[in-house]
XYZ file of C-alpha atoms in Angstrom:
695
model
C 11.113 -31.060 6.088
C 11.407 -29.954 9.334
C 13.561 -30.028 11.868
C 12.964 -31.433 14.957
C 16.323 -30.848 17.364
C 19.165 -28.287 17.074
C 22.213 -28.902 19.606
C 25.958 -26.570 19.656
C 28.180 -27.780 21.160
C 31.707 -25.290 22.118
C 30.488 -24.228 18.719
C 30.897 -20.214 18.899
C 29.404 -18.531 21.483
C 27.654 -21.643 22.593
C 30.698 -23.176 24.994
C 29.582 -26.633 26.266
C 26.295 -28.476 25.264
C 23.305 -26.392 23.856
C 20.133 -27.172 22.796
C 17.354 -26.331 20.832
C 13.704 -28.036 20.584
C 12.142 -27.203 17.754
C 9.606 -29.934 16.667
C 6.440 -27.769 15.646
C 3.435 -29.048 15.217
C -0.517 -28.041 15.816
C -0.141 -25.926 12.608
C 2.543 -23.772 14.700
C 5.316 -23.281 12.769
C 7.494 -20.094 13.808
C 10.299 -20.422 15.772
C 11.109 -17.523 17.550
C 14.963 -16.807 18.505
C 15.432 -13.455 20.223
C 18.998 -11.934 21.357
C 20.699 -8.617 21.180
C 23.414 -7.983 18.705
C 26.639 -10.453 19.910
C 24.452 -12.658 21.605
C 25.010 -15.603 19.245
C 21.888 -15.598 16.679
C 24.104 -15.357 13.241
C 26.469 -18.088 14.900
C 23.081 -20.800 14.974
C 22.070 -19.017 11.477
C 25.775 -20.378 10.495
C 25.879 -23.191 12.364
C 22.134 -24.587 10.862
C 24.094 -23.858 7.449
C 27.139 -25.944 8.117
C 25.569 -28.798 9.871
C 23.643 -29.504 6.831
C 25.829 -28.265 4.211
C 29.263 -28.179 5.597
C 31.924 -26.721 3.629
C 29.105 -26.330 0.420
C 27.850 -23.518 2.563
C 30.718 -21.140 2.497
C 30.729 -21.685 -1.477
C 33.769 -23.438 -1.081
C 34.375 -27.124 -4.047
C 35.929 -29.022 -1.362
C 37.172 -29.400 2.376
C 39.680 -27.003 1.749
C 42.672 -25.178 3.965
C 39.922 -21.797 4.314
C 37.005 -24.035 4.440
C 39.004 -25.513 8.022
C 40.256 -21.851 8.988
C 37.096 -20.723 9.605
C 36.194 -23.709 11.012
C 38.477 -23.303 13.535
C 37.756 -19.449 14.241
C 34.476 -21.219 14.808
C 35.267 -23.084 17.772
C 34.483 -21.879 21.025
C 37.223 -19.787 22.134
C 37.465 -21.325 25.901
C 37.065 -24.756 24.877
C 40.328 -24.332 22.644
C 42.226 -24.138 25.964
C 41.987 -27.722 25.768
C 43.362 -30.069 23.139
C 42.055 -31.659 21.705
C 39.281 -29.812 21.616
C 35.677 -31.144 20.300
C 33.039 -29.440 18.814
C 29.854 -30.098 16.970
C 26.469 -29.303 15.556
C 23.994 -31.507 15.814
C 20.436 -31.625 13.958
C 17.272 -34.013 13.913
C 15.193 -33.285 10.881
C 12.012 -35.312 9.252
C 11.689 -36.111 6.044
C 8.684 -37.447 3.728
C 9.345 -41.070 2.180
C 5.972 -41.150 0.234
C 4.252 -43.007 2.311
C 5.452 -42.315 6.050
C 8.392 -40.358 8.201
C 11.689 -40.945 8.221
C 13.797 -38.836 11.444
C 17.339 -38.468 10.394
C 20.061 -37.192 12.615
C 23.070 -35.923 11.391
C 26.298 -34.708 13.133
C 28.854 -32.496 11.683
C 31.540 -33.045 14.136
C 35.363 -31.201 14.220
C 38.628 -32.500 16.464
C 41.075 -29.972 16.895
C 44.590 -30.606 18.301
C 47.386 -29.350 15.623
C 45.313 -29.607 12.809
C 40.924 -29.859 12.075
C 39.501 -32.986 12.004
C 35.585 -33.260 10.247
C 33.629 -36.309 10.188
C 30.004 -35.957 9.293
C 27.269 -38.951 10.041
C 23.686 -39.786 10.227
C 21.520 -42.090 11.422
C 18.284 -42.629 9.684
C 15.178 -44.374 12.170
C 18.228 -44.950 15.377
C 20.474 -46.875 12.219
C 23.572 -45.582 11.334
C 24.033 -44.860 7.854
C 27.109 -46.379 5.407
C 29.448 -43.927 4.114
C 27.890 -44.819 0.615
C 24.040 -44.004 2.036
C 25.461 -40.824 3.676
C 26.977 -39.718 0.331
C 23.757 -40.437 -1.373
C 21.462 -38.551 1.265
C 24.025 -35.430 1.319
C 23.426 -35.286 -2.692
C 19.416 -35.599 -2.213
C 19.684 -32.742 0.393
C 21.520 -30.580 -2.405
C 18.632 -31.969 -4.753
C 16.077 -30.973 -2.366
C 17.680 -27.094 -1.544
C 20.730 -26.859 -3.679
C 22.988 -23.851 -3.206
C 21.526 -21.668 -5.850
C 18.683 -21.595 -2.807
C 21.235 -21.003 0.152
C 20.337 -17.340 0.100
C 16.425 -17.677 -0.274
C 16.154 -20.020 2.740
C 19.334 -19.088 4.791
C 17.678 -15.936 4.206
C 19.762 -12.885 5.947
C 17.826 -9.298 6.271
C 21.046 -7.017 5.835
C 21.865 -8.952 2.870
C 19.375 -10.896 0.726
C 18.953 -6.868 -0.871
C 22.145 -7.621 -1.997
C 21.706 -10.989 -4.005
C 18.796 -9.276 -5.888
C 20.509 -6.285 -6.643
C 24.112 -6.480 -7.167
C 26.163 -7.205 -10.365
C 24.751 -10.436 -11.508
C 21.081 -10.742 -9.733
C 19.791 -10.901 -12.879
C 21.521 -14.642 -12.733
C 20.753 -15.297 -8.949
C 17.445 -14.839 -9.819
C 17.496 -17.220 -13.197
C 19.474 -20.086 -11.374
C 17.125 -20.112 -8.301
C 14.313 -19.792 -10.659
C 15.035 -22.880 -12.189
C 15.632 -24.589 -9.437
C 12.210 -23.679 -8.096
C 10.229 -24.725 -10.984
C 12.879 -27.580 -11.553
C 13.737 -26.867 -15.220
C 17.378 -26.532 -14.092
C 16.823 -30.483 -15.645
C 16.457 -29.047 -19.557
C 20.126 -28.290 -19.768
C 20.743 -31.774 -18.417
C 17.862 -33.091 -21.216
C 19.631 -30.798 -23.869
C 23.217 -32.113 -23.397
C 22.142 -36.014 -23.203
C 20.149 -35.068 -26.513
C 22.973 -33.234 -27.975
C 25.303 -35.982 -27.059
C 22.744 -39.138 -29.060
C 22.525 -37.154 -31.782
C 23.436 -39.218 -35.065
C 27.051 -38.111 -35.685
C 26.605 -38.779 -39.823
C 23.306 -37.689 -40.025
C 22.413 -35.522 -42.822
C 20.967 -33.050 -39.958
C 24.260 -32.455 -38.043
C 25.613 -29.612 -39.705
C 22.991 -27.941 -39.918
C 22.281 -28.601 -35.778
C 25.690 -27.732 -35.308
C 25.231 -24.525 -37.292
C 21.820 -24.067 -35.190
C 23.650 -24.409 -31.472
C 26.816 -22.462 -32.423
C 24.337 -19.938 -33.746
C 22.561 -20.082 -29.910
C 25.714 -19.915 -28.457
C 26.109 -16.818 -30.161
C 23.296 -15.260 -29.713
C 23.528 -16.227 -26.032
C 27.146 -14.580 -25.561
C 26.281 -11.470 -27.544
C 23.464 -10.728 -24.800
C 25.712 -11.823 -21.954
C 28.192 -9.096 -23.792
C 25.160 -6.386 -24.225
C 24.095 -6.984 -20.339
C 27.677 -6.799 -19.335
C 28.346 -3.187 -21.073
C 24.918 -2.317 -19.829
C 25.719 -3.024 -15.916
C 29.205 -1.900 -16.592
C 28.106 1.253 -17.783
C 25.260 1.656 -14.917
C 28.610 1.220 -12.456
C 29.897 4.047 -14.227
C 27.166 5.956 -14.374
C 26.894 5.625 -10.312
C 30.670 6.464 -10.201
C 30.207 9.447 -11.670
C 27.641 10.046 -9.573
C 30.031 9.110 -6.447
C 33.315 11.157 -7.349
C 31.060 14.900 -8.242
C 29.422 13.841 -5.012
C 33.165 13.408 -3.323
C 34.090 16.262 -4.610
C 31.164 18.599 -3.106
C 32.208 16.482 0.126
C 35.905 17.800 0.026
C 34.765 21.717 -0.830
C 32.473 21.750 2.195
C 35.361 19.426 4.290
C 37.729 22.595 3.320
C 35.793 25.325 3.599
C 34.138 23.993 7.414
C 37.843 24.146 8.274
C 38.571 27.201 7.254
C 40.529 26.142 4.133
C 40.137 28.849 1.009
C 42.484 28.885 -2.451
C 45.085 31.122 -2.611
C 42.424 33.402 -5.219
C 39.529 33.567 -2.919
C 42.128 34.892 -0.099
C 43.649 37.037 -2.726
C 39.988 38.504 -3.614
C 39.258 39.090 -0.149
C 42.523 41.340 0.266
C 41.109 42.810 -2.557
C 37.565 43.434 -1.053
C 39.169 44.665 1.686
C 40.926 47.324 0.431
C 37.941 48.495 -2.057
C 36.011 49.256 1.225
C 38.783 51.104 2.720
C 39.169 53.060 -0.139
C 35.395 54.050 -0.603
C 35.243 54.685 2.713
C 37.905 57.146 2.572
C 36.102 59.093 -0.524
C 32.475 59.226 1.300
C 34.338 60.570 4.419
C 36.086 63.068 2.194
C 33.122 63.656 1.203
C 31.563 64.543 4.301
C 34.237 66.933 5.707
C 33.861 68.773 2.059
C 29.976 68.851 2.928
C 30.484 69.947 6.517
C 33.562 72.834 5.521
C 31.400 74.214 2.662
C 27.391 73.292 3.565
C 26.652 72.227 7.099
C 27.153 75.659 9.031
C 25.367 77.617 6.130
C 22.303 75.123 6.685
C 22.312 75.473 10.546
C 21.348 79.080 9.511
C 19.025 78.347 7.320
C 16.771 81.776 7.544
C 19.664 84.339 7.146
C 20.771 82.356 4.484
C 16.730 82.892 2.834
C 17.315 86.383 4.110
C 20.498 87.304 2.214
C 19.070 85.973 -0.644
C 15.579 87.940 -0.635
C 18.132 90.901 -0.116
C 20.703 89.688 -2.990
C 17.021 89.806 -4.692
C 15.662 93.052 -4.429
C 19.313 94.511 -4.815
C 19.317 93.697 -8.142
C 16.076 94.962 -8.931
C 16.732 98.149 -7.506
C 20.212 97.830 -9.687
C 18.095 96.881 -12.872
C 15.885 100.705 -12.044
C 18.849 102.273 -11.711
C 20.493 101.378 -14.755
C 17.008 101.168 -16.402
C 16.972 104.829 -15.188
C 20.258 105.580 -16.573
C 18.922 104.759 -20.173
C 15.496 106.435 -20.352
C 17.435 109.818 -19.306
C 20.237 109.524 -21.899
C 20.506 112.764 -24.340
C 19.095 110.061 -27.328
C 16.164 108.809 -25.305
C 15.223 111.429 -22.923
C 14.668 113.849 -26.279
C 11.945 110.863 -27.886
C 10.250 110.510 -24.680
C 10.524 113.710 -22.581
C 6.757 113.820 -22.604
C 6.253 110.460 -20.896
C 9.376 110.449 -19.149
C 8.136 111.076 -15.968
C 6.050 108.557 -16.083
C 7.713 105.324 -17.305
C 10.143 106.254 -14.680
C 7.228 105.837 -12.229
C 5.862 103.053 -13.359
C 9.347 101.385 -13.803
C 9.922 102.269 -9.938
C 6.939 100.746 -9.304
C 7.826 97.222 -10.324
C 11.589 97.524 -9.947
C 12.397 100.531 -7.527
C 13.073 100.837 -3.828
C 13.922 103.424 -1.509
C 15.810 100.920 0.996
C 19.952 101.553 0.900
C 21.774 98.942 -1.078
C 23.062 97.234 1.609
C 25.555 95.159 -0.330
C 25.900 96.470 -3.275
C 26.566 93.801 -5.613
C 27.289 94.038 -9.458
C 25.881 91.306 -11.257
C 28.186 89.430 -11.548
C 28.272 89.195 -7.674
C 25.132 88.811 -7.377
C 25.033 85.669 -9.841
C 27.795 83.685 -7.953
C 26.732 84.272 -4.398
C 23.081 83.270 -5.388
C 24.330 79.706 -7.136
C 26.495 79.134 -3.508
C 23.100 80.214 -1.733
C 21.008 77.946 -4.023
C 22.862 74.671 -3.490
C 22.789 75.313 0.455
C 19.073 75.361 0.383
C 18.565 72.970 -2.265
C 21.418 70.586 0.000
C 19.634 67.169 0.997
C 20.449 66.668 4.487
C 19.211 62.920 4.056
C 22.578 62.521 1.355
C 24.742 62.849 5.065
C 22.351 59.646 6.777
C 22.776 58.147 3.906
C 26.596 58.078 3.402
C 27.150 57.317 7.137
C 25.006 54.340 6.286
C 27.011 53.008 3.222
C 30.093 53.912 6.095
C 29.193 51.754 8.746
C 27.882 48.552 6.535
C 31.492 49.284 5.213
C 33.159 48.646 8.459
C 31.465 45.591 9.308
C 32.059 43.808 6.212
C 35.345 44.630 6.120
C 35.300 43.280 9.975
C 33.754 40.271 8.505
C 36.219 39.800 5.797
C 39.180 40.288 8.266
C 37.170 37.595 10.605
C 36.651 35.299 7.678
C 40.669 36.296 6.857
C 41.898 36.097 10.226
C 39.664 31.951 10.259
C 41.342 31.052 7.250
C 43.588 28.509 6.230
C 45.834 28.130 3.025
C 48.073 25.861 4.669
C 46.315 22.644 3.214
C 45.351 24.338 -0.138
C 48.327 21.742 -1.706
C 46.847 19.001 -0.508
C 43.040 19.874 -1.006
C 43.926 20.996 -4.301
C 45.708 17.462 -5.343
C 43.131 15.678 -4.172
C 40.272 17.699 -5.726
C 42.352 17.085 -8.858
C 42.468 14.119 -8.496
C 38.990 13.336 -8.274
C 38.536 15.288 -11.216
C 40.890 13.175 -13.265
C 38.800 10.542 -12.102
C 35.944 11.792 -13.214
C 37.188 12.777 -16.594
C 38.391 9.450 -16.816
C 34.796 8.504 -15.925
C 33.276 10.347 -18.443
C 35.233 9.578 -21.085
C 34.728 5.106 -20.044
C 31.087 5.895 -20.128
C 31.150 7.207 -23.732
C 32.974 4.355 -25.093
C 30.685 2.306 -22.842
C 27.995 3.838 -25.069
C 29.423 2.839 -28.125
C 30.349 -0.341 -27.145
C 26.589 -0.973 -26.437
C 25.381 0.834 -29.690
C 27.776 -1.398 -31.627
C 27.016 -4.439 -29.458
C 22.794 -3.705 -30.033
C 23.980 -4.411 -33.788
C 25.643 -7.952 -33.013
C 23.091 -9.371 -30.867
C 20.375 -7.763 -33.697
C 22.464 -9.405 -36.824
C 22.959 -12.742 -34.284
C 19.262 -12.952 -33.368
C 18.851 -13.132 -37.011
C 21.716 -15.911 -37.985
C 19.779 -17.963 -35.108
C 16.544 -16.756 -36.599
C 17.653 -18.292 -40.096
C 19.734 -21.494 -38.931
C 16.763 -22.754 -37.134
C 15.225 -22.312 -39.257
C 17.652 -24.268 -41.811
C 17.319 -26.953 -39.374
C 13.734 -27.140 -39.185
C 13.688 -27.466 -43.115
C 16.494 -30.340 -42.823
C 14.998 -31.937 -40.338
C 11.817 -32.792 -42.432
C 14.082 -34.333 -45.282
C 15.688 -36.890 -43.246
C 13.814 -39.876 -41.033
C 12.647 -39.905 -37.266
C 16.165 -41.843 -36.423
C 17.485 -38.103 -35.536
C 14.982 -37.058 -33.493
C 17.511 -35.646 -30.677
C 18.058 -32.822 -32.964
C 14.108 -32.085 -32.771
C 14.219 -32.767 -29.157
C 16.516 -30.255 -28.795
C 14.659 -27.847 -30.627
C 11.155 -28.253 -29.123
C 12.990 -27.990 -25.933
C 13.868 -24.607 -26.362
C 10.905 -23.894 -27.713
C 9.004 -25.659 -24.683
C 11.261 -23.939 -22.210
C 10.632 -20.889 -23.617
C 7.052 -20.898 -23.071
C 7.258 -22.530 -19.735
C 10.013 -19.744 -18.508
C 6.907 -17.335 -19.572
C 3.948 -18.902 -17.835
C 5.747 -19.121 -14.406
C 7.641 -15.969 -14.604
C 3.844 -14.636 -15.548
C 3.017 -16.454 -12.029
C 5.918 -14.603 -10.009
C 4.868 -11.282 -11.655
C 1.543 -11.943 -10.824
C 2.253 -13.025 -6.674
C 4.363 -9.914 -6.365
C 1.510 -7.612 -7.573
C -0.345 -9.271 -4.989
C 2.850 -8.943 -1.924
C 3.354 -5.505 -2.801
C 0.368 -4.035 -2.165
C 0.142 -6.096 1.168
C 3.826 -5.652 2.777
C 3.891 -1.302 0.815
C 2.208 1.228 2.782
C 2.651 3.865 -0.020
C -0.200 4.039 -1.895
C 1.291 3.455 -5.944
C 4.085 2.779 -5.117
C 4.676 0.242 -7.393
C 2.340 -0.995 -9.394
C 3.538 -3.130 -11.848
C 6.648 -5.391 -12.928
C 8.060 -7.368 -15.826
C 10.924 -10.164 -15.399
C 12.285 -9.928 -18.887
C 13.649 -13.174 -20.807
C 17.180 -12.073 -19.305
C 15.599 -12.114 -15.748
C 15.769 -8.149 -15.372
C 13.004 -7.147 -12.985
C 11.375 -3.541 -14.202
C 9.458 -2.271 -11.645
C 7.021 0.562 -12.508
C 4.246 3.095 -11.638
C 1.437 4.159 -13.156
C 1.466 8.332 -13.635
C -1.040 10.611 -15.731
C 0.593 12.940 -18.850
C -1.382 15.177 -20.120
C -2.430 14.588 -23.824
C -1.183 17.583 -25.133
C 2.123 17.648 -24.188
C 1.933 13.956 -25.231
C 0.837 15.021 -28.554
C 3.556 17.896 -28.477
C 6.482 15.230 -27.734
C 5.324 13.073 -30.937
C 5.459 16.221 -32.705
C 8.528 17.555 -32.175
C 10.529 14.445 -31.638
C 11.865 11.037 -33.350
C 10.671 8.009 -32.641
C 13.945 7.131 -30.863
C 13.844 10.418 -28.821
C 9.780 9.450 -28.176
C 10.808 5.968 -26.911
C 13.488 7.606 -24.395
C 11.450 10.050 -22.844
C 8.428 8.238 -22.342
C 9.500 4.539 -21.521
C 9.516 1.305 -23.639
C 7.075 0.358 -21.744
C 5.212 3.544 -21.858
C 4.923 3.853 -25.357
C 3.726 0.822 -26.289
C 0.985 1.808 -24.332
C 0.222 4.634 -26.379
C 0.349 2.170 -29.634
C -1.619 -0.635 -28.313
C -4.272 2.132 -27.471
C -4.047 3.876 -30.353
C -4.091 0.797 -32.433
C -0.790 1.654 -34.405
C 3.205 2.472 -34.281
C 3.264 5.677 -36.891
C 3.243 8.307 -35.117
C 1.193 10.384 -37.485
C -1.746 7.823 -36.638
C -0.959 8.386 -32.902
C -1.404 12.538 -32.905
C -4.567 11.418 -34.857
C -6.313 9.060 -32.509
C -5.186 11.151 -29.454
C -5.950 14.506 -30.654
C -9.301 12.314 -32.131
C -10.049 11.451 -28.565
C -10.239 14.842 -26.474
C -9.132 12.834 -23.182
C -7.234 15.422 -20.804
C -4.371 12.709 -19.512
C -3.227 9.365 -20.754
C -1.763 6.998 -18.027
C 0.877 5.431 -18.451
C 3.466 3.138 -16.835
C 6.657 5.154 -15.821
C 9.603 2.340 -14.782
C 11.112 3.246 -11.232
C 15.008 3.420 -11.190
C 15.804 0.827 -8.496
C 19.009 2.527 -7.247
C 16.404 5.636 -6.851
C 15.226 3.482 -3.866
C 15.911 3.766 -0.012
C 17.273 1.090 2.081
C 13.565 0.608 3.490
C 11.859 0.825 -0.143
C 14.512 -2.204 -1.276
C 13.845 -4.303 1.689
C 10.074 -4.416 0.586
C 10.409 -4.999 -2.686
C 13.017 -7.076 -1.953
C 10.677 -9.312 0.204
C 7.912 -9.257 -2.140
C 9.955 -10.575 -4.611
C 11.011 -12.918 -2.620
C 8.137 -14.736 -1.655
C 7.165 -14.681 -5.219
C 9.554 -16.626 -6.176
C 9.241 -19.077 -3.067
C 5.785 -19.715 -3.525
C 6.949 -21.564 -6.942
C 8.446 -23.929 -5.136
C 5.740 -27.179 -4.525
C 7.699 -28.879 -1.376
C 8.336 -27.660 2.642
C 11.903 -25.901 3.622
C 11.779 -24.957 6.356
C 12.717 -21.096 6.083
C 16.039 -19.241 8.476
C 15.703 -15.630 8.295
C 18.619 -13.763 9.840
C 17.972 -9.673 11.679
C 14.486 -9.699 9.403
C 13.201 -6.582 9.397
C 17.134 -4.994 8.567
C 15.990 -1.677 7.415
C 12.020 -1.958 7.391
C 10.634 1.066 9.560
C 7.153 -0.054 11.988
C 4.851 0.468 10.167
C 6.260 -1.892 7.594
C 7.234 -3.981 10.700
C 3.254 -4.743 11.051
C 2.933 -5.408 7.396
C 5.646 -8.154 6.537
C 4.436 -9.768 10.302
C 0.748 -10.263 9.087
C 1.396 -11.091 5.751
C 5.016 -12.758 5.373
C 5.539 -14.328 8.451
C 2.499 -15.885 8.361
C 2.297 -16.745 4.639
C 5.352 -18.536 4.421
C 4.879 -22.420 4.010
C 7.099 -24.815 6.695
C 9.427 -24.162 9.421
C 9.690 -20.347 10.175
C 12.945 -18.994 12.494
C 13.495 -16.079 12.855
C 16.115 -15.080 14.930
C 15.530 -11.531 15.984
C 17.114 -8.129 18.077
C 14.577 -6.704 21.175
C 14.573 -3.417 18.529
C 13.159 -6.120 15.469
C 10.298 -8.559 16.936
C 8.781 -6.947 19.818
C 5.740 -7.643 21.769
C 3.584 -5.818 18.672
C 4.836 -8.383 16.140
C 4.493 -11.240 19.066
C 0.947 -10.761 19.447
C 0.279 -10.873 15.511
C 2.576 -13.786 15.089
C 1.092 -15.477 18.583
C -1.434 -18.173 16.780
C 1.941 -19.605 14.762
C 4.711 -18.846 16.842
C 5.656 -22.502 18.760
C 8.517 -21.907 20.106
C 10.641 -18.796 21.855
C 13.705 -18.359 22.852
C 16.345 -15.930 24.513
C 20.147 -15.617 24.221
C 21.937 -14.001 26.090
C 25.455 -13.111 26.526
C 26.835 -12.720 29.868
C 30.750 -11.878 28.859
C 31.970 -15.237 30.731
C 30.732 -18.234 29.553
C 29.079 -16.684 25.969
C 25.789 -17.691 25.150
C 23.029 -19.043 27.629
C 19.672 -19.834 26.499
C 16.568 -19.210 27.849
C 13.341 -21.151 26.605
C 9.760 -20.018 26.391
C 11.003 -16.104 26.763
C 11.466 -13.373 25.037
C 11.869 -9.794 25.207
C 9.041 -7.708 26.828
C 6.553 -10.614 27.538
């Protein structure tokens, strides 16, 4: 399928008639349409979808009032001044009929007065088609690109990540995968085989049991997936709630808001500092009165100390002599008395007069005071003053904080915080419940799988006993098995394509090393990381099998088991002890929600391109906002390895900040047409052909 021409008449910002020549030739398949935000790119994107698919392009099942109101909004506002208003979108497309080329002209037009009327006409090779032929053509067009593929071929760079990653993304991937591979016919065949199976055949009951068991197993798996999605959302909501609490606290603090407890703590601290300074000032005054004056005359104090010591020695000598001269002692020492007194004089005595003439008690008190003065640490005064200065600064800061603080909005803050905490509490309770539901549902899935296997085996045994006449039952089982085999084969192709694409598009080495798409079409991405072998062995010894799986991940644990050749933990420990290697490399699953917006976009574009490569025929790609969330370096990779690899026509609707002259140079050999959309503010969008930004 190829689009040769697009015409818009009074549609959106395109007032009057606007034509786009898009008839690509000579292997050039890119039509580059540039315009700043609001210039009309998305309007053109919408017009192409509506022209081809009408109300189906908006997700409606009929031409209802919602669809009509949307179309009325899309009719040019200046044109709506005059009634009745005419508007249309026309596309000339080329389709192969197997022997040659047919040229179709599709015109979806509207007349608006008090109500909106829509008509859809088609000419084939300049011959107008009848209503029945148009209906057949619409069915053919839908088979060529069903609604499941709309978001793949009409690619909105700002929304494509939501298509793959939001709730239900795995179902959307599954539908697109089945359609691209043509496997959606399996369900049709299965329903027909079920319808024509012999109602009275002996294996009817066994087949019914098998079908019911398969339904029950599918329902159990869907419910488990639903619980898991709800749990993931619950965990995300808890994170959001915690972030909201942090933001509320920060905003309240930035606005000067504090709690009453904080206010009281600051007041108490302020009073404590004042009391501390008062105590220190009393101490300073005491030192000033009792110690500092004497420190200033330190030499005199030391001289006084020396004098007291001398007088104390002399006093000792006098007392000693009095004892010697007592009748009792002097009689005993009469011959030696004079010599002893002389020796005592030389040790203690003095001829100097007694100036102070203090008693031993008086001299002891005075010496204690003198020693206190001489031992006084002058640095204590400086330290005390420093503490007082710091206390003054702290008090000033506390007063400033109190002056700038606001407790008037504390009630509102507390109320909002309580609500958030209650919300978080509810979410935590829900998380516990969902975890319990998941555990219960896993048991249900296990039992339903066992039942399905049993009924399938029973049906196969029953079929062996009956005639070939009931071949439809066998066909259902065959289709299920073939379905699974073909699924896995095509999924392996997608995984292999992805491994190549992600390496081309992503600049980071070892960003994503592997991908696995499971049977429920959930995508799991992995990065290879090194683990110390001794730590792995330690984990094996200390943890249970389930805990080990939680720590390493299912795929990481499987790799350990495959390498060791055993699922037994003790055998695995023995194996890795024998190997003597320092580390092992294991795949670690990456949480897709942890990727940045740009990384998500690269991941999605690699997955997207891997999927569309399953399509065996060419359909035009219409890509709006191609570089949403993509940085400069990755834009180069996408220009070189993504756009150039797409089969068929590629319409790129870009702003001046996305596809610039450097990217245009990369795409130059592929570009067939360039257009610039400009919004003049009066007539709406003007189109400049053979022009582009900076060129």
